Coordinates of C-alpha atoms in Angstrom, one line a residue:
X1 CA 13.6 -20.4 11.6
X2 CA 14.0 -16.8 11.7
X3 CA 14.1 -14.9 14.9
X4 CA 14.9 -11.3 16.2
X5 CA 18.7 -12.0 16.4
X6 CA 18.9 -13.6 13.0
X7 CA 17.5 -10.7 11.5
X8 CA 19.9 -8.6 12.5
X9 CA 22.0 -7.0 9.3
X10 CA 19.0 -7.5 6.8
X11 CA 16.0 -4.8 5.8
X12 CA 14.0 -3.8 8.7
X13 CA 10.4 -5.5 8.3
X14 CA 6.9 -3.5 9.0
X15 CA 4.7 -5.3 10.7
X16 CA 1.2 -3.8 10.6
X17 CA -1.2 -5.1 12.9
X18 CA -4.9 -5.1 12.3
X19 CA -8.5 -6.3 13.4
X20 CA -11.6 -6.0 14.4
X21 CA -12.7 -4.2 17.7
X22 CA -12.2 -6.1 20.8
X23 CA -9.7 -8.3 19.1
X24 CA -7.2 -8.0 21.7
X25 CA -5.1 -6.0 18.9
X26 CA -3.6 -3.3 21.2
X27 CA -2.8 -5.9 24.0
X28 CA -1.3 -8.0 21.1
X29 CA 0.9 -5.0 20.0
X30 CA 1.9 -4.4 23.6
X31 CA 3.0 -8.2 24.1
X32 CA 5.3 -8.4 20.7
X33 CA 7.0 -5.0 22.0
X34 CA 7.7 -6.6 24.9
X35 CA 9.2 -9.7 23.5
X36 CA 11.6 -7.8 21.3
X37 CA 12.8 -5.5 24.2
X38 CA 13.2 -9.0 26.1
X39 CA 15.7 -10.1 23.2
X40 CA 17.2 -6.7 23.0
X41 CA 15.9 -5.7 19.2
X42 CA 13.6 -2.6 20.4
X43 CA 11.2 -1.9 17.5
X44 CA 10.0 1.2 16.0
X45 CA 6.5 1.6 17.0
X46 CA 4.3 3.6 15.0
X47 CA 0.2 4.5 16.5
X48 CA -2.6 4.9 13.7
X49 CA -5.5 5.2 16.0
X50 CA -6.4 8.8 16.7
X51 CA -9.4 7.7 18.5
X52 CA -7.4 5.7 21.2
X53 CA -7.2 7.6 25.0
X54 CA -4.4 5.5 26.3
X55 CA -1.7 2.9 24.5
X56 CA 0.0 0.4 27.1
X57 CA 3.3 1.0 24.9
X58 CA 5.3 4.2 24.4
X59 CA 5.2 5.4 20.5
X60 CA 7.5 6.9 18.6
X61 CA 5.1 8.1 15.9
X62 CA 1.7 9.0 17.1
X63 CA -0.7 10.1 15.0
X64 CA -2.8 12.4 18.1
X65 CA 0.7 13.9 18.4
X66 CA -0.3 15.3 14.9
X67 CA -3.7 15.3 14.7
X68 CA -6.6 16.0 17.5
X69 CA -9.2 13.9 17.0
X70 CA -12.2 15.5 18.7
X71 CA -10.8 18.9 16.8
X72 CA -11.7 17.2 13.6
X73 CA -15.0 16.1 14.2
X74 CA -16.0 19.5 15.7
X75 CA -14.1 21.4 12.5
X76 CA -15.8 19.0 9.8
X77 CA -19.0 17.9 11.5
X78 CA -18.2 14.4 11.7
X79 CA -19.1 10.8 13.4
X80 CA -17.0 8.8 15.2
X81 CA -15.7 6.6 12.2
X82 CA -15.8 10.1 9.6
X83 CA -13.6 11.7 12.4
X84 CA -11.2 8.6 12.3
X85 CA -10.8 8.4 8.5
X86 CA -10.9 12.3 7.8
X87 CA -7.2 12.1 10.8
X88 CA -5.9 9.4 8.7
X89 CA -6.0 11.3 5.5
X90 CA -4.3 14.5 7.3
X91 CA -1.9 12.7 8.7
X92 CA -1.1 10.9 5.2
X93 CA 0.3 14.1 3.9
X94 CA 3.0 14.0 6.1
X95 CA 3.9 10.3 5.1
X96 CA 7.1 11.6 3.4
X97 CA 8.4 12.8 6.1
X98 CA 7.5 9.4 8.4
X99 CA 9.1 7.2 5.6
X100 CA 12.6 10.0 6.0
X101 CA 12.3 9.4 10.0
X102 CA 12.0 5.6 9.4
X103 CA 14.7 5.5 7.0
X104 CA 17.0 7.3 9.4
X105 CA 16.6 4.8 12.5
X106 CA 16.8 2.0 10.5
X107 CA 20.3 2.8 8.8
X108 CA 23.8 2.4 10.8
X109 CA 24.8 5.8 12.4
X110 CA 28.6 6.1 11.8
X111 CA 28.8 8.2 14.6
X112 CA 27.5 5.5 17.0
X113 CA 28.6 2.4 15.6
X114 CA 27.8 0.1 18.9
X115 CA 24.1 1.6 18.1
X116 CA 21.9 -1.4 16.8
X117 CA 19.5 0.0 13.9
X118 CA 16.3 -0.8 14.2
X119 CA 15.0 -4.5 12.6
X120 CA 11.4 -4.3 13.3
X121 CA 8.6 -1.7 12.4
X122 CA 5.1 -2.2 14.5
X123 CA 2.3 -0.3 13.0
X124 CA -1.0 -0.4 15.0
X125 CA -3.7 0.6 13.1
X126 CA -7.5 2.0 14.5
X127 CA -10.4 -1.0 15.6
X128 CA -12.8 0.3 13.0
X129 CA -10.6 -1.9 10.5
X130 CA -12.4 -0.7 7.3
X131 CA -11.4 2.9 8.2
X132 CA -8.3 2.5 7.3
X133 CA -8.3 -0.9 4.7
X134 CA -10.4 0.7 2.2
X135 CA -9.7 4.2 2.5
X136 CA -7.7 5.8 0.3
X137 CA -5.3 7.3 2.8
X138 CA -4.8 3.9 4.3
X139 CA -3.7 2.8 1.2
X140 CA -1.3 5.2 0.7
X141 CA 0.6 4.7 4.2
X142 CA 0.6 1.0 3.0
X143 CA 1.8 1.2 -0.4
X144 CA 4.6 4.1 1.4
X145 CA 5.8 1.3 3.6
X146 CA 6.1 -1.8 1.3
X147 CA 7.8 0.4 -1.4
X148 CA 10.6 1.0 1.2
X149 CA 10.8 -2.1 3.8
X150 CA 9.0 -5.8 3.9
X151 CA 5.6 -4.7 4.8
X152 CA 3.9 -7.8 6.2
X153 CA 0.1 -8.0 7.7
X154 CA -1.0 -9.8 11.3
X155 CA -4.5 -10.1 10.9
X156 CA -5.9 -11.1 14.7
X157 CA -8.8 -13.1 15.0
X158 CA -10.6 -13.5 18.4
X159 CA -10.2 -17.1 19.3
X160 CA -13.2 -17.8 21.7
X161 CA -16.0 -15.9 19.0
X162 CA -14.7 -17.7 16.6
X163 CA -16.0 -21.4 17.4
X164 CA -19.0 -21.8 15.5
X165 CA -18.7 -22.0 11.9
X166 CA -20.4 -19.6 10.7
X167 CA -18.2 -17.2 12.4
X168 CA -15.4 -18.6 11.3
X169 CA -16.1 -18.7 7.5
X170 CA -17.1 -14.5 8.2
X171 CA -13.6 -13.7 9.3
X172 CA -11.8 -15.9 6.5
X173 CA -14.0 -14.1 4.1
X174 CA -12.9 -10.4 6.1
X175 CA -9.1 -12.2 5.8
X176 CA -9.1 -12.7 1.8
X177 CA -10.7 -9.5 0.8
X178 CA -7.9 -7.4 3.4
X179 CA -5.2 -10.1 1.4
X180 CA -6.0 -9.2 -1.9
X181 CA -7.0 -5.3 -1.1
X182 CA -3.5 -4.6 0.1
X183 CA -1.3 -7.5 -2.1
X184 CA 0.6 -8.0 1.0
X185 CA 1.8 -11.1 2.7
X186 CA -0.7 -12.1 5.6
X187 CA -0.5 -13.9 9.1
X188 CA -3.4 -15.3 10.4
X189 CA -3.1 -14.9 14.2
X190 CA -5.7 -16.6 16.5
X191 CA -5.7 -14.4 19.9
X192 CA -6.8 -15.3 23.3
X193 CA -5.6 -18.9 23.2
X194 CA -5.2 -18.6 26.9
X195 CA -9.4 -19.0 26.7
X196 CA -9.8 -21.0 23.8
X197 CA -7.5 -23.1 21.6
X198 CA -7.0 -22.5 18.1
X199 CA -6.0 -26.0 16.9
X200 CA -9.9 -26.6 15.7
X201 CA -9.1 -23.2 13.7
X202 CA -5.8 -24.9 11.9
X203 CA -8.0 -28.0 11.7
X204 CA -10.7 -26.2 9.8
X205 CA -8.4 -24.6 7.2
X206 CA -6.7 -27.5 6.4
X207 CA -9.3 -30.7 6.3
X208 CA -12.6 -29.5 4.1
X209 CA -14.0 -33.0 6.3
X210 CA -13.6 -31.2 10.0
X211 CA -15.2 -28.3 8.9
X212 CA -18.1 -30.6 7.2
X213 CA -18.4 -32.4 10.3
X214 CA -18.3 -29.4 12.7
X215 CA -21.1 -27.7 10.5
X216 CA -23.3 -30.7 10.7
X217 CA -23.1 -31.0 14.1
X218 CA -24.3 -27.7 14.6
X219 CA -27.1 -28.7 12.1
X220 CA -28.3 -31.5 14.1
X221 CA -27.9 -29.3 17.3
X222 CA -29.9 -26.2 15.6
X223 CA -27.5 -23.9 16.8
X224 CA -26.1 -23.6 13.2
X225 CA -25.2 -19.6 12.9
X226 CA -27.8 -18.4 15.8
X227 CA -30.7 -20.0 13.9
X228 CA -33.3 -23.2 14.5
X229 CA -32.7 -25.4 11.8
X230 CA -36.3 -25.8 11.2
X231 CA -36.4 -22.1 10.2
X232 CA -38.3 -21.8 7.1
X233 CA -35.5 -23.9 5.6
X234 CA -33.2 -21.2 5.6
X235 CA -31.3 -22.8 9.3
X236 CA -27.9 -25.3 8.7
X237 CA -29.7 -27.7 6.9
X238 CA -30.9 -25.1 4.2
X239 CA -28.8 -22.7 1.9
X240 CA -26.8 -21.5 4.7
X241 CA -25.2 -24.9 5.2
X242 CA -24.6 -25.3 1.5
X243 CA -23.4 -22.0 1.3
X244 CA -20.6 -22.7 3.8
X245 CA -19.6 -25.8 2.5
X246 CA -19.1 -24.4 -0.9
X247 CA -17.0 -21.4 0.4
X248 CA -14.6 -23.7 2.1
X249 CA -13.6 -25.3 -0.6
X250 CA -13.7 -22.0 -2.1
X251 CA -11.1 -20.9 -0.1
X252 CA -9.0 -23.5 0.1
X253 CA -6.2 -21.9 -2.1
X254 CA -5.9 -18.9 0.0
X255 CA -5.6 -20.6 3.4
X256 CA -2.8 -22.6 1.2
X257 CA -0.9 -18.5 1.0
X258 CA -1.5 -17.9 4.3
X259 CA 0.5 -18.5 7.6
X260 CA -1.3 -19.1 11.3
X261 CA -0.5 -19.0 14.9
X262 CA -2.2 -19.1 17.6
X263 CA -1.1 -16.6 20.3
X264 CA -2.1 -15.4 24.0
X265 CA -1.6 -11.6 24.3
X266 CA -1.8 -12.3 28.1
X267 CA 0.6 -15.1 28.8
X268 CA 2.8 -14.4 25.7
X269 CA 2.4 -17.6 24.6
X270 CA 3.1 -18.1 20.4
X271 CA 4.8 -14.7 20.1
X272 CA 7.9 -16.6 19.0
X273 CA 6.4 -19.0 16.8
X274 CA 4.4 -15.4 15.7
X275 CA 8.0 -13.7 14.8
X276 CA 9.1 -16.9 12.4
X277 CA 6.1 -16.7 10.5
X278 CA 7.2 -12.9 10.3
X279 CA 10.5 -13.9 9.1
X280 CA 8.9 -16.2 6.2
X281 CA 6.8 -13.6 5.1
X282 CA 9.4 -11.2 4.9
X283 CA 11.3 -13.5 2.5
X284 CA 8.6 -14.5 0.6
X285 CA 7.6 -10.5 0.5
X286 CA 11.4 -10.0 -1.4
X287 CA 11.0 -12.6 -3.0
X288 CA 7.1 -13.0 -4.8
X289 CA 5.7 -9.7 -4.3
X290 CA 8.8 -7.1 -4.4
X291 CA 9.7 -7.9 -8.0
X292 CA 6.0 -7.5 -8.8
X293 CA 6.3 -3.5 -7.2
X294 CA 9.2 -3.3 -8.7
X295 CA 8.0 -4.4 -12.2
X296 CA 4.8 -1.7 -11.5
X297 CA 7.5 0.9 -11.0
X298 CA 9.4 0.0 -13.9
X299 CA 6.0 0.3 -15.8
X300 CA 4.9 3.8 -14.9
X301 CA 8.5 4.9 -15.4
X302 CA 8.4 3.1 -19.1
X303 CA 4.8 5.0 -19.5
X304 CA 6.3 8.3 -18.9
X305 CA 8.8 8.0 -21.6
X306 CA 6.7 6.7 -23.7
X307 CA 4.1 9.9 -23.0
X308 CA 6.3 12.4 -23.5
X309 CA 7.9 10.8 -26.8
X310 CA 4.1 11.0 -27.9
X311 CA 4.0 14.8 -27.1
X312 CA 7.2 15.4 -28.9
X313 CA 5.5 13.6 -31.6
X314 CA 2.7 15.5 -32.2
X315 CA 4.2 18.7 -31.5
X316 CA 6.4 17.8 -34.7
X317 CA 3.7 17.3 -36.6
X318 CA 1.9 20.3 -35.1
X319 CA 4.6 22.0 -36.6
X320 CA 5.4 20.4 -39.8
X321 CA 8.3 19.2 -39.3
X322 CA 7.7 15.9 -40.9
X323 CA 8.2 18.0 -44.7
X324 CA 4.1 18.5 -44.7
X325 CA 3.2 21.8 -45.7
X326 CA 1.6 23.7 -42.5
X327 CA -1.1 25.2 -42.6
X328 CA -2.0 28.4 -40.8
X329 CA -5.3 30.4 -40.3
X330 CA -5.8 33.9 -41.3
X331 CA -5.8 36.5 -38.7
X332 CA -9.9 37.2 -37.9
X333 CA -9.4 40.6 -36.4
X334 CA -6.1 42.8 -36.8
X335 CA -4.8 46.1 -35.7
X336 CA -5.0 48.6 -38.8
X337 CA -1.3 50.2 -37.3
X338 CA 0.5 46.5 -37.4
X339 CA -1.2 45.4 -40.8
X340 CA 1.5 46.1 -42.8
X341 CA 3.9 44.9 -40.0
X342 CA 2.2 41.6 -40.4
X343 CA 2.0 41.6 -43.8
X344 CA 5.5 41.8 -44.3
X345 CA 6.2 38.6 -41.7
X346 CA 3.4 36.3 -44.0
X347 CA 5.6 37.8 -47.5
X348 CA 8.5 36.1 -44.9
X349 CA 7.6 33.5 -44.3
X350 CA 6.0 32.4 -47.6
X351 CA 9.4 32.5 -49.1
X352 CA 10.0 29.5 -46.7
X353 CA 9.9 26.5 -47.6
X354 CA 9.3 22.9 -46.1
X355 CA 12.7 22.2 -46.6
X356 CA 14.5 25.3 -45.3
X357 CA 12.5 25.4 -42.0
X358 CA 13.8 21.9 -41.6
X359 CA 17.2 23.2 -42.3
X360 CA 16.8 26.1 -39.4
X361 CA 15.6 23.6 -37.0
X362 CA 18.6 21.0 -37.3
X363 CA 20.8 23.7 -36.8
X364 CA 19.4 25.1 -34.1
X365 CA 19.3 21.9 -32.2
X366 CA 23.1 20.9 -33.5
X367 CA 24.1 24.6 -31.9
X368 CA 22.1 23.9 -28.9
X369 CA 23.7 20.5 -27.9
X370 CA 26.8 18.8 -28.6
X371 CA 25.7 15.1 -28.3
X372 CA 25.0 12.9 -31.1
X373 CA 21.6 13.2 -33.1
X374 CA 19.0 10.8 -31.4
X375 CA 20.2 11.2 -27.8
X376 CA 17.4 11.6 -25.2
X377 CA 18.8 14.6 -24.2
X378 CA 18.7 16.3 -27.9
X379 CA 15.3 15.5 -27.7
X380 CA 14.5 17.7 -24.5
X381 CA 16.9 20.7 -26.2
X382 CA 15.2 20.1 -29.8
X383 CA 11.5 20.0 -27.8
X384 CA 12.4 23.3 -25.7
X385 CA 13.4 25.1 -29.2
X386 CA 10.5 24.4 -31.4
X387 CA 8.3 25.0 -28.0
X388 CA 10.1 28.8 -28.3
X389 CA 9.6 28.7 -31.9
X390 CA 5.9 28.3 -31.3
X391 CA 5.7 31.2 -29.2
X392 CA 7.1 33.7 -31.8
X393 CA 4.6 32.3 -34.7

């Protein structure tokens, strides 16, 4: 099991907290700061909301530090939620210099070597969760983080709204599209157990039988999803139970990805249990998902080479450099004092051939550069030449 202290000496992990409003997510964020100043690993806490009038934990990145909310939806004649996302994507200009500032805290400082980097990055994000899930700036600030540390995502569930079926099968279905939106390991964590236990939650997710019993016992009490069952067919005994029954067995491979607790924000109960599910996912982050970034990387990098060997290609054939004659169009319109001039360059450069304009170029790039022919770098000094060349034509 992987706690706090065992962490200690590896790669920082990002834990970025989100959910839906009234969720308990900024009392959940509050408790796990807590815990890791209890076991003396202070994290690096990082607030997302611009919206938010007071945070029960101090921040070291704060997003109204940067941007002023109420400013924004005067300037751009915004909503509430317009407001929100239009902060994000001003404050996501600036996430190079957040990634420098989380890169810095999280490295040994030789001149304080008792100093204990930083091991854990919290990163609570605004209630209006698709805000900042589907918007391009929120994808950014995620993609920034899981290119540098273990990004991992605590999705929080409220526990006591959760109990009928119905509801529970809307939030998986809200879990699985966030999972595969952001391709990041996910934590299922069931809040507010202090009200209502989540073992009937873990129950659901693993036996497709519970779940078929709970459902038809709503049926038979026609309380199935807020609705008689005797309503026009269309209650828990109609599509809607069918419909719900198919989707759990739907879903039955990605509960299998997934990892759950059950926490209480108030008594602090499951935050441990919460921080070795973090562990796991950070391994299984380096292990499954950051050789898939990196092959991505690797990708656009081989793209690029392969672009601007395609360029080079057709600017040699552009210029004939293959031994095919080139072909140039006659001047439409010409200055009567620079005829002649130009009359004497085409008499020039008739008396060149294919084979000597070949010559010229060779020699120019084995003057230019001193490496071998075929070098990636005689390309760039061959390309920069024929690019002059082109000029004075």
């Amino acid at each position: 099991m992987t706690t706090p202290e065992a962490t200690q000496g590896t790669q920082p992990v990002a834990v970025v907290c989100v959910g839906m409003a009234g969720s308990g997510k900024t009392t959940f964020m509050q408790r796990i700061n807590s815990y890791l100043h209890t076991q003396r690993t202070p994290p690096y806490v990082i607030n997302l909301d611009p919206a938010v009038r007071n945070v029960p934990f101090d921040s070291n990145i704060d997003i109204r530090d940067s941007v002023n909310y109420k400013e924004v939806m005067k300037s751009y004649n915004l909503g509430p939620n317009g407001g929100i996302l239009t902060s994000l994507n001003l404050f996501a200009t600036k996430i190079d210099q957040i990634l420098n500032l989380l890169e810095k805290r999280t490295m040994p400082d030789p001149a304080k070597p008792e100093a204990k980097p930083i091991q854990n990055i919290l990163v609570d994000t605004p209630g209006q969760i698709e805000v900042f899930v589907w918007s391009a700036s929120g994808a950014i600030l995620l993609d920034s983080l899981a290119s540098t540390f273990p990004t991992v995502i605590a999705y929080i569930i409220d526990t006591p709204r959760t109990t009928s079926t119905s509801t529970f099968m809307s939030n998986m279905l809200y879990a699985c599209s966030i999972l595969y939106k952001t391709k990041l390991p996910m934590i299922l964590v069931f809040n507010k157990t202090d009200v209502q236990d989540a073992e009937f939650a873990k129950e659901w997710m693993t036996d497709f039988q519970a779940f078929q019993a709970a459902l038809e016992k709503e049926q038979e009490a026609g309380s199935f999803g807020g609705m008689e069952g005797s309503a026009g067919g269309m209650g828990g005994s109609g599509y809607m139970g069918s419909l719900l029954n198919s989707m759990s067995l739907m879903l039955e491979e990605f509960y299998s990805h997934l990892s759950v607790v059950g926490v209480s924000s108030m008594t602090g109960a499951g935050i441990k249990e919460f921080f070795e599910a973090v562990g796991e996912k950070a391994e299984e982050f380096n292990k499954e998902y950051k050789p898939e970034l990196d092959r991505k990387r690797k990708q656009r990098e081989a793209d690029k080479i392969a672009n601007r060997e395609k360029e080079l290609g057709k600017l040699m054939k552009d210029m004939a450099v293959s031994g095919e004659p080139s072909t140039r169009k006659a001047p439409v319109a010409v200055d009567n004092d620079t005829l002649s001039d130009m009359e004497d360059d085409a008499d020039d450069a008739a008396e060149d051939d294919d084979e000597g304009l070949t010559s010229r170029y060779k020699q120019a790039l084995d003057e230019t550069t001193g490496h071998e022919e075929g070098s990636a770098q005689d390309d760039h000094s061959f390309a920069r030449y024929i690019k002059a060349s082109q000029m004075g034509f």
